[in-house]
Structures are given as structure tokens and as C-alpha cells.
PDB file of C-alpha atoms and ligand atoms in Angstrom:
ATOM      1  CA  UNK A1000       4.784   1.708  20.284  1.00  0.00           C
ATOM      2  CA  UNK A1001       3.321   1.617  16.796  1.00  0.00           C
ATOM      3  CA  UNK A1002       4.705  -0.878  14.379  1.00  0.00           C
ATOM      4  CA  UNK A1003       4.328  -1.544  10.682  1.00  0.00           C
ATOM      5  CA  UNK A1004       0.932  -2.983  10.015  1.00  0.00           C
ATOM      6  CA  UNK A1005       1.019  -6.610   8.998  1.00  0.00           C
ATOM      7  CA  UNK A1006      -1.524  -7.070   6.168  1.00  0.00           C
ATOM      8  CA  UNK A1007      -2.339 -10.551   7.431  1.00  0.00           C
ATOM      9  CA  UNK A1008      -3.647  -9.065  10.679  1.00  0.00           C
ATOM     10  CA  UNK A1009      -6.519  -7.291   8.950  1.00  0.00           C
ATOM     11  CA  UNK A1010      -7.183 -10.309   6.768  1.00  0.00           C
ATOM     12  CA  UNK A1011      -7.466 -12.474   9.848  1.00  0.00           C
ATOM     13  CA  UNK A1012      -9.686 -10.018  11.655  1.00  0.00           C
ATOM     14  CA  UNK A1013     -12.219  -9.856   8.800  1.00  0.00           C
ATOM     15  CA  UNK A1014     -12.344 -13.646   8.694  1.00  0.00           C
ATOM     16  CA  UNK A1015     -12.816 -13.742  12.459  1.00  0.00           C
ATOM     17  CA  UNK A1016     -15.488 -11.079  12.293  1.00  0.00           C
ATOM     18  CA  UNK A1017     -17.506 -12.988   9.687  1.00  0.00           C
ATOM     19  CA  UNK A1018     -16.995 -16.345  11.434  1.00  0.00           C
ATOM     20  CA  UNK A1019     -18.239 -14.773  14.650  1.00  0.00           C
ATOM     21  CA  UNK A1020     -21.361 -13.432  12.876  1.00  0.00           C
ATOM     22  CA  UNK A1021     -22.065 -16.823  11.299  1.00  0.00           C
ATOM     23  CA  UNK A1022     -21.626 -18.665  14.598  1.00  0.00           C
ATOM     24  CA  UNK A1023     -25.085 -17.515  15.705  1.00  0.00           C
ATOM     25  CA  UNK A1024     -28.309 -18.997  14.397  1.00  0.00           C
ATOM     26  CA  UNK A1025     -30.793 -16.957  12.409  1.00  0.00           C
ATOM     27  CA  UNK A1026     -30.647 -13.642  10.583  1.00  0.00           C
ATOM     28  CA  UNK A1027     -27.618 -11.424  11.162  1.00  0.00           C
ATOM     29  CA  UNK A1028     -28.161  -8.358  13.372  1.00  0.00           C
ATOM     30  CA  UNK A1029     -28.590  -5.237  11.225  1.00  0.00           C
ATOM     31  CA  UNK A1030     -26.552  -2.168  12.140  1.00  0.00           C
ATOM     32  CA  UNK A1031     -28.559   1.051  12.500  1.00  0.00           C
ATOM     33  CA  UNK A1032     -27.642   4.592  11.458  1.00  0.00           C
ATOM     34  CA  UNK A1033     -25.222   6.151  13.910  1.00  0.00           C
ATOM     35  CA  UNK A1034     -22.724   3.309  13.693  1.00  0.00           C
ATOM     36  CA  UNK A1035     -19.528   4.546  11.996  1.00  0.00           C
ATOM     37  CA  UNK A1036     -19.306   1.349   9.927  1.00  0.00           C
ATOM     38  CA  UNK A1037     -22.141   2.770   7.809  1.00  0.00           C
ATOM     39  CA  UNK A1038     -20.193   5.971   7.190  1.00  0.00           C
ATOM     40  CA  UNK A1039     -16.740   4.682   6.316  1.00  0.00           C
ATOM     41  CA  UNK A1040     -16.099   3.545   2.781  1.00  0.00           C
ATOM     42  CA  UNK A1041     -15.894  -0.238   2.638  1.00  0.00           C
ATOM     43  CA  UNK A1042     -12.730  -2.069   1.603  1.00  0.00           C
ATOM     44  CA  UNK A1043     -12.697  -3.627  -1.902  1.00  0.00           C
ATOM     45  CA  UNK A1044     -13.105  -7.389  -1.769  1.00  0.00           C
ATOM     46  CA  UNK A1045      -9.868  -9.050  -2.732  1.00  0.00           C
ATOM     47  CA  UNK A1046     -10.087 -12.549  -1.333  1.00  0.00           C
ATOM     48  CA  UNK A1047     -10.112 -11.490   2.338  1.00  0.00           C
ATOM     49  CA  UNK A1048     -12.656 -14.273   2.931  1.00  0.00           C
ATOM     50  CA  UNK A1049     -11.883 -17.675   1.464  1.00  0.00           C
ATOM     51  CA  UNK A1050     -14.416 -18.978  -1.108  1.00  0.00           C
ATOM     52  CA  UNK A1051     -16.217 -21.184   1.382  1.00  0.00           C
ATOM     53  CA  UNK A1052     -16.580 -18.423   3.960  1.00  0.00           C
ATOM     54  CA  UNK A1053     -17.638 -15.950   1.253  1.00  0.00           C
ATOM     55  CA  UNK A1054     -20.372 -18.359   0.120  1.00  0.00           C
ATOM     56  CA  UNK A1055     -21.607 -18.824   3.688  1.00  0.00           C
ATOM     57  CA  UNK A1056     -21.549 -15.072   4.284  1.00  0.00           C
ATOM     58  CA  UNK A1057     -23.481 -14.385   1.070  1.00  0.00           C
ATOM     59  CA  UNK A1058     -26.082 -16.990   2.079  1.00  0.00           C
ATOM     60  CA  UNK A1059     -26.432 -15.308   5.473  1.00  0.00           C
ATOM     61  CA  UNK A1060     -26.820 -11.867   3.855  1.00  0.00           C
ATOM     62  CA  UNK A1061     -29.531 -13.266   1.623  1.00  0.00           C
ATOM     63  CA  UNK A1062     -31.374 -14.921   4.523  1.00  0.00           C
ATOM     64  CA  UNK A1063     -31.122 -11.702   6.542  1.00  0.00           C
ATOM     65  CA  UNK A1064     -32.471  -9.662   3.606  1.00  0.00           C
ATOM     66  CA  UNK A1065     -35.407 -12.079   3.270  1.00  0.00           C
ATOM     67  CA  UNK A1066     -36.157 -12.040   6.992  1.00  0.00           C
ATOM     68  CA  UNK A1067     -36.100  -8.237   7.297  1.00  0.00           C
ATOM     69  CA  UNK A1068     -37.727  -8.170   4.700  1.00  0.00           C
ATOM     70  CA  UNK A1069     -35.778  -6.048   2.254  1.00  0.00           C
ATOM     71  CA  UNK A1070     -34.759  -5.942  -1.397  1.00  0.00           C
ATOM     72  CA  UNK A1071     -31.069  -5.317  -0.823  1.00  0.00           C
ATOM     73  CA  UNK A1072     -28.455  -5.567   1.913  1.00  0.00           C
ATOM     74  CA  UNK A1073     -24.868  -4.346   1.964  1.00  0.00           C
ATOM     75  CA  UNK A1074     -22.124  -5.946   4.065  1.00  0.00           C
ATOM     76  CA  UNK A1075     -21.530  -2.801   6.197  1.00  0.00           C
ATOM     77  CA  UNK A1076     -25.177  -3.106   7.308  1.00  0.00           C
ATOM     78  CA  UNK A1077     -24.159  -6.196   9.247  1.00  0.00           C
ATOM     79  CA  UNK A1078     -20.956  -4.539  10.418  1.00  0.00           C
ATOM     80  CA  UNK A1079     -18.614  -5.979   7.784  1.00  0.00           C
ATOM     81  CA  UNK A1080     -16.641  -3.257   5.954  1.00  0.00           C
ATOM     82  CA  UNK A1081     -16.329  -5.035   2.580  1.00  0.00           C
ATOM     83  CA  UNK A1082     -17.600  -3.888  -0.833  1.00  0.00           C
ATOM     84  CA  UNK A1083     -20.198  -6.600  -1.082  1.00  0.00           C
ATOM     85  CA  UNK A1084     -23.998  -6.455  -1.368  1.00  0.00           C
ATOM     86  CA  UNK A1085     -26.936  -8.670  -2.271  1.00  0.00           C
ATOM     87  CA  UNK A1086     -30.107  -7.640  -4.078  1.00  0.00           C
ATOM     88  CA  UNK A1087     -33.356  -9.468  -4.818  1.00  0.00           C
ATOM     89  CA  UNK A1088     -36.876  -8.194  -5.317  1.00  0.00           C
ATOM     90  CA  UNK A1089     -39.894 -10.384  -6.054  1.00  0.00           C
ATOM     91  CA  UNK A1090     -41.788  -7.086  -6.559  1.00  0.00           C
ATOM     92  CA  UNK A1091     -45.094  -7.990  -4.919  1.00  0.00           C
ATOM     93  CA  UNK A1092     -46.896  -4.837  -6.095  1.00  0.00           C
ATOM     94  CA  UNK A1093     -49.971  -3.928  -8.094  1.00  0.00           C
ATOM     95  CA  UNK A1094     -49.791  -3.522 -11.848  1.00  0.00           C
ATOM     96  CA  UNK A1095     -50.351   0.220 -11.409  1.00  0.00           C
ATOM     97  CA  UNK A1096     -47.392   0.556  -9.039  1.00  0.00           C
ATOM     98  CA  UNK A1097     -45.285  -1.678 -11.242  1.00  0.00           C
ATOM     99  CA  UNK A1098     -45.886   0.574 -14.221  1.00  0.00           C
ATOM    100  CA  UNK A1099     -45.401   3.863 -12.339  1.00  0.00           C
ATOM    101  CA  UNK A1100     -42.215   2.837 -10.524  1.00  0.00           C
ATOM    102  CA  UNK A1101     -40.783   0.338 -12.977  1.00  0.00           C
ATOM    103  CA  UNK A1102     -40.801  -2.147 -10.129  1.00  0.00           C
ATOM    104  CA  UNK A1103     -40.179  -5.319 -12.048  1.00  0.00           C
ATOM    105  CA  UNK A1104     -38.873  -8.454 -10.347  1.00  0.00           C
ATOM    106  CA  UNK A1105     -35.125  -8.479  -9.746  1.00  0.00           C
ATOM    107  CA  UNK A1106     -33.589 -11.949  -9.408  1.00  0.00           C
ATOM    108  CA  UNK A1107     -31.068 -12.594  -6.641  1.00  0.00           C
ATOM    109  CA  UNK A1108     -27.669 -11.093  -7.372  1.00  0.00           C
ATOM    110  CA  UNK A1109     -24.398 -10.711  -5.514  1.00  0.00           C
ATOM    111  CA  UNK A1110     -22.540  -7.473  -6.199  1.00  0.00           C
ATOM    112  CA  UNK A1111     -18.823  -7.541  -5.462  1.00  0.00           C
ATOM    113  CA  UNK A1112     -16.903  -4.239  -5.709  1.00  0.00           C
ATOM    114  CA  UNK A1113     -19.800  -2.546  -7.505  1.00  0.00           C
ATOM    115  CA  UNK A1114     -19.768   0.974  -8.861  1.00  0.00           C
ATOM    116  CA  UNK A1115     -22.321   2.769 -11.004  1.00  0.00           C
ATOM    117  CA  UNK A1116     -22.690   5.795 -13.200  1.00  0.00           C
ATOM    118  CA  UNK A1117     -25.886   7.461 -14.335  1.00  0.00           C
ATOM    119  CA  UNK A1118     -26.857   7.140 -17.983  1.00  0.00           C
ATOM    120  CA  UNK A1119     -28.259  10.400 -19.324  1.00  0.00           C
ATOM    121  CA  UNK A1120     -29.709  13.108 -17.108  1.00  0.00           C
ATOM    122  CA  UNK A1121     -33.042  11.444 -16.275  1.00  0.00           C
ATOM    123  CA  UNK A1122     -34.023  11.306 -12.634  1.00  0.00           C
ATOM    124  CA  UNK A1123     -37.022   9.768 -10.926  1.00  0.00           C
ATOM    125  CA  UNK A1124     -38.187  10.346  -7.364  1.00  0.00           C
ATOM    126  CA  UNK A1125     -39.983   7.864  -5.129  1.00  0.00           C
ATOM    127  CA  UNK A1126     -40.242   6.996  -1.459  1.00  0.00           C
ATOM    128  CA  UNK A1127     -37.645   4.520  -0.299  1.00  0.00           C
ATOM    129  CA  UNK A1128     -36.457   3.178   3.011  1.00  0.00           C
ATOM    130  CA  UNK A1129     -33.429   1.470   4.498  1.00  0.00           C
ATOM    131  CA  UNK A1130     -33.096  -1.441   6.905  1.00  0.00           C
ATOM    132  CA  UNK A1131     -30.492   0.625   8.782  1.00  0.00           C
ATOM    133  CA  UNK A1132     -32.965   3.500   9.279  1.00  0.00           C
ATOM    134  CA  UNK A1133     -35.935   1.517  10.573  1.00  0.00           C
ATOM    135  CA  UNK A1134     -39.356   3.127  10.766  1.00  0.00           C
ATOM    136  CA  UNK A1135     -38.855   5.874   8.197  1.00  0.00           C
ATOM    137  CA  UNK A1136     -39.081   6.516   4.480  1.00  0.00           C
ATOM    138  CA  UNK A1137     -38.253   9.506   2.328  1.00  0.00           C
ATOM    139  CA  UNK A1138     -38.346  10.541  -1.293  1.00  0.00           C
ATOM    140  CA  UNK A1139     -35.067  10.256  -3.174  1.00  0.00           C
ATOM    141  CA  UNK A1140     -34.471  11.465  -6.731  1.00  0.00           C
ATOM    142  CA  UNK A1141     -32.171   8.961  -8.425  1.00  0.00           C
ATOM    143  CA  UNK A1142     -30.794   8.221 -11.864  1.00  0.00           C
ATOM    144  CA  UNK A1143     -33.464   6.629 -14.027  1.00  0.00           C
ATOM    145  CA  UNK A1144     -30.876   4.347 -15.558  1.00  0.00           C
ATOM    146  CA  UNK A1145     -27.388   3.340 -14.443  1.00  0.00           C
ATOM    147  CA  UNK A1146     -24.501   1.353 -15.774  1.00  0.00           C
ATOM    148  CA  UNK A1147     -23.227  -1.022 -13.118  1.00  0.00           C
ATOM    149  CA  UNK A1148     -19.769  -2.497 -13.155  1.00  0.00           C
ATOM    150  CA  UNK A1149     -18.940  -5.141 -10.570  1.00  0.00           C
ATOM    151  CA  UNK A1150     -17.884  -8.726 -10.097  1.00  0.00           C
ATOM    152  CA  UNK A1151     -20.230 -11.554  -9.262  1.00  0.00           C
ATOM    153  CA  UNK A1152     -19.619 -13.960  -6.367  1.00  0.00           C
ATOM    154  CA  UNK A1153     -17.421 -16.110  -8.615  1.00  0.00           C
ATOM    155  CA  UNK A1154     -15.210 -13.187  -9.609  1.00  0.00           C
ATOM    156  CA  UNK A1155     -16.707 -12.847 -13.091  1.00  0.00           C
ATOM    157  CA  UNK A1156     -17.033  -9.290 -14.395  1.00  0.00           C
ATOM    158  CA  UNK A1157     -20.466  -7.689 -14.550  1.00  0.00           C
ATOM    159  CA  UNK A1158     -21.133  -4.714 -16.827  1.00  0.00           C
ATOM    160  CA  UNK A1159     -24.840  -4.138 -17.080  1.00  0.00           C
ATOM    161  CA  UNK A1160     -27.482  -1.444 -17.469  1.00  0.00           C
ATOM    162  CA  UNK A1161     -30.230  -1.276 -14.856  1.00  0.00           C
ATOM    163  CA  UNK A1162     -33.413   0.760 -15.114  1.00  0.00           C
ATOM    164  CA  UNK A1163     -36.646   1.089 -13.152  1.00  0.00           C
ATOM    165  CA  UNK A1164     -36.734  -0.044  -9.521  1.00  0.00           C
ATOM    166  CA  UNK A1165     -33.730  -2.373  -9.903  1.00  0.00           C
ATOM    167  CA  UNK A1166     -31.663   0.735 -10.818  1.00  0.00           C
ATOM    168  CA  UNK A1167     -32.801   2.316  -7.545  1.00  0.00           C
ATOM    169  CA  UNK A1168     -31.808  -0.769  -5.564  1.00  0.00           C
ATOM    170  CA  UNK A1169     -28.383  -0.891  -7.220  1.00  0.00           C
ATOM    171  CA  UNK A1170     -27.748   2.795  -6.417  1.00  0.00           C
ATOM    172  CA  UNK A1171     -28.949   2.465  -2.814  1.00  0.00           C
ATOM    173  CA  UNK A1172     -26.800  -0.586  -2.073  1.00  0.00           C
ATOM    174  CA  UNK A1173     -23.686   0.662  -3.852  1.00  0.00           C
ATOM    175  CA  UNK A1174     -24.005   3.967  -1.971  1.00  0.00           C
ATOM    176  CA  UNK A1175     -23.808   2.005   1.300  1.00  0.00           C
ATOM    177  CA  UNK A1176     -20.348   0.810   0.287  1.00  0.00           C
ATOM    178  CA  UNK A1177     -19.247   4.434  -0.081  1.00  0.00           C
ATOM    179  CA  UNK A1178     -20.582   5.372   3.361  1.00  0.00           C
ATOM    180  CA  UNK A1179     -23.642   7.124   1.922  1.00  0.00           C
ATOM    181  CA  UNK A1180     -27.150   6.639   3.321  1.00  0.00           C
ATOM    182  CA  UNK A1181     -30.286   7.349   1.293  1.00  0.00           C
ATOM    183  CA  UNK A1182     -31.077  10.204   3.677  1.00  0.00           C
ATOM    184  CA  UNK A1183     -28.001  12.035   2.351  1.00  0.00           C
ATOM    185  CA  UNK A1184     -29.741  12.225  -1.033  1.00  0.00           C
ATOM    186  CA  UNK A1185     -33.348  12.522   0.178  1.00  0.00           C
ATOM    187  CA  UNK A1186     -35.777  15.411   0.167  1.00  0.00           C
ATOM    188  CA  UNK A1187     -35.780  15.769   3.946  1.00  0.00           C
ATOM    189  CA  UNK A1188     -39.194  17.420   3.980  1.00  0.00           C
ATOM    190  CA  UNK A1189     -40.583  14.162   2.609  1.00  0.00           C
ATOM    191  CA  UNK A1190     -39.384  12.189   5.661  1.00  0.00           C
ATOM    192  CA  UNK A1191     -42.367  10.094   6.749  1.00  0.00           C
ATOM    193  CA  UNK A1192     -42.900   7.376   9.305  1.00  0.00           C
ATOM    194  CA  UNK A1193     -43.742   3.967   7.882  1.00  0.00           C
ATOM    195  CA  UNK A1194     -47.249   4.506   9.183  1.00  0.00           C
ATOM    196  CA  UNK A1195     -47.652   7.858   7.426  1.00  0.00           C
ATOM    197  CA  UNK A1196     -46.177   6.391   4.255  1.00  0.00           C
ATOM    198  CA  UNK A1197     -48.660   3.534   4.172  1.00  0.00           C
ATOM    199  CA  UNK A1198     -51.653   5.593   5.302  1.00  0.00           C
ATOM    200  CA  UNK A1199     -51.037   8.746   3.284  1.00  0.00           C
ATOM    201  CA  UNK A1200     -48.410   8.211   0.617  1.00  0.00           C
ATOM    202  CA  UNK A1201     -49.135   4.812  -0.869  1.00  0.00           C
ATOM    203  CA  UNK A1202     -49.956   6.331  -4.263  1.00  0.00           C
ATOM    204  CA  UNK A1203     -47.808   5.023  -7.122  1.00  0.00           C
ATOM    205  CA  UNK A1204     -45.960   8.379  -7.352  1.00  0.00           C
ATOM    206  CA  UNK A1205     -45.117  11.019  -4.702  1.00  0.00           C
ATOM    207  CA  UNK A1206     -46.877  14.053  -6.246  1.00  0.00           C
ATOM    208  CA  UNK A1207     -49.438  14.360  -3.437  1.00  0.00           C
ATOM    209  CA  UNK A1208     -46.731  14.052  -0.812  1.00  0.00           C
ATOM    210  CA  UNK A1209     -44.653  16.743  -2.545  1.00  0.00           C
ATOM    211  CA  UNK A1210     -47.585  19.143  -2.495  1.00  0.00           C
ATOM    212  CA  UNK A1211     -48.681  18.399   1.047  1.00  0.00           C
ATOM    213  CA  UNK A1212     -45.241  18.270   2.655  1.00  0.00           C
ATOM    214  CA  UNK A1213     -43.616  21.003   0.585  1.00  0.00           C
ATOM    215  CA  UNK A1214     -40.759  19.487  -1.389  1.00  0.00           C
ATOM    216  CA  UNK A1215     -39.969  19.462  -5.071  1.00  0.00           C
ATOM    217  CA  UNK A1216     -39.724  16.647  -7.565  1.00  0.00           C
ATOM    218  CA  UNK A1217     -37.440  16.432 -10.582  1.00  0.00           C
ATOM    219  CA  UNK A1218     -38.948  17.770 -13.836  1.00  0.00           C
TER     220      UNK A1218
HETATM  221 ZN1   ZN B2263     -30.009   0.779   3.007  1.00  0.00          ZN
END
């Protein structure tokens, strides 16, 4: 027989879930597309993990992101349905790519309960990939500039404008928390294996890919 749900039950289960993940050595296992945890909206963070556990979890997310390697990782990607993500990008790219994509270094950040809105109507399209969709990349047109509102890991409010590649990372990771994968927004005809991307589509911008594969780019 069903009974009233005790809020402390869910609280305990999230703590147990994270403790269980942290009990194993090394990077956390990354959940791949097809797992419903990537498609449900994540629960806003509201102290479900105590500060010590939150700090350990954030450190594990960061280590997992580094090991992958990736430039962002959202909690649902390790099976934890909380609105929490980490981003960091040393941007090891050529000057030409840096200029074309606005891929400037992004210091490590923790995003708690993030949301974003586009600023203006500008959109830019580039190949991107996702640690939860290994082996593939596709072109996604995204807001050129976004305003991000969030909390940091200490609960302090964040209200900041991101542009260039960091804006792309912020949109990609925040989308994860809403159950959206980059493929939902991608030009599917651009879908390319990692090998094809590196062998054929390593140019700073995706114009050649658009022509050869038959998809359109924003004006
Ligand atoms: Zn992703």
C-alpha cells in the first residue's frame, strides 16, 4: 500500500547514492545516452548533501571531467539527479581556432541550480561532443552570448554573462540538468564520428562540413 512520501527518505537516498559513488577509487563512471537519468529534469540542490559530502562530490566530478577528458560535467552524467555541474577549459587550441570559436580558457567553476537565457538573437554553430554520447560529434547552433544565473558551491549567487566557447559550455551543461542532450539541438546531418571530425572537420569553423554533409548554418 502506498503511503505519504517522507521527504527524509529521498534526502537519505541521494546521500547514500553519492557516498556509494565516492566509495570507489578513481574517476566516476559516466552514464551514457539511453539512461533515463539523462532525460529527467534534475532536482534543484537544496542542501540534500551536507557541505562536506558536496565538496567531496564536486572534487570527484572535477577529477572525472579531467580524466575523461572534458570541459564540463553535469551530475546526472554520473547518475546523480541534482542541478549541479562543473566546468573548466584550459583551451589547448591554436590561435586560429581560439579566434574563430572564441575558445578562451575557462577557469574551474561549480554551477549550482544554473539557468541561462540568450542575450540578443546571435547564434553560432560549431561541432561539439558529449561524454555521455561517446565517439560522436555534431554541429549545434547556440546562443552567442548568455546570461547565467546560478549559485556557486558556497551558495553565493552568480549572475554573469558568458560569451564565446564558455557560453557554449554553460548552455551544454545546463541543458543536461533539464534532461536535454546536445543531439536534441544538433544538425543531425552533421553527425560525425570522432575520427571523421578529426580527419575531415578540424577546420576552425564548420562551413566545409555544412557543404559536404548538407546542413545549414545560422546566418
Ligand atoms: Zn554533455
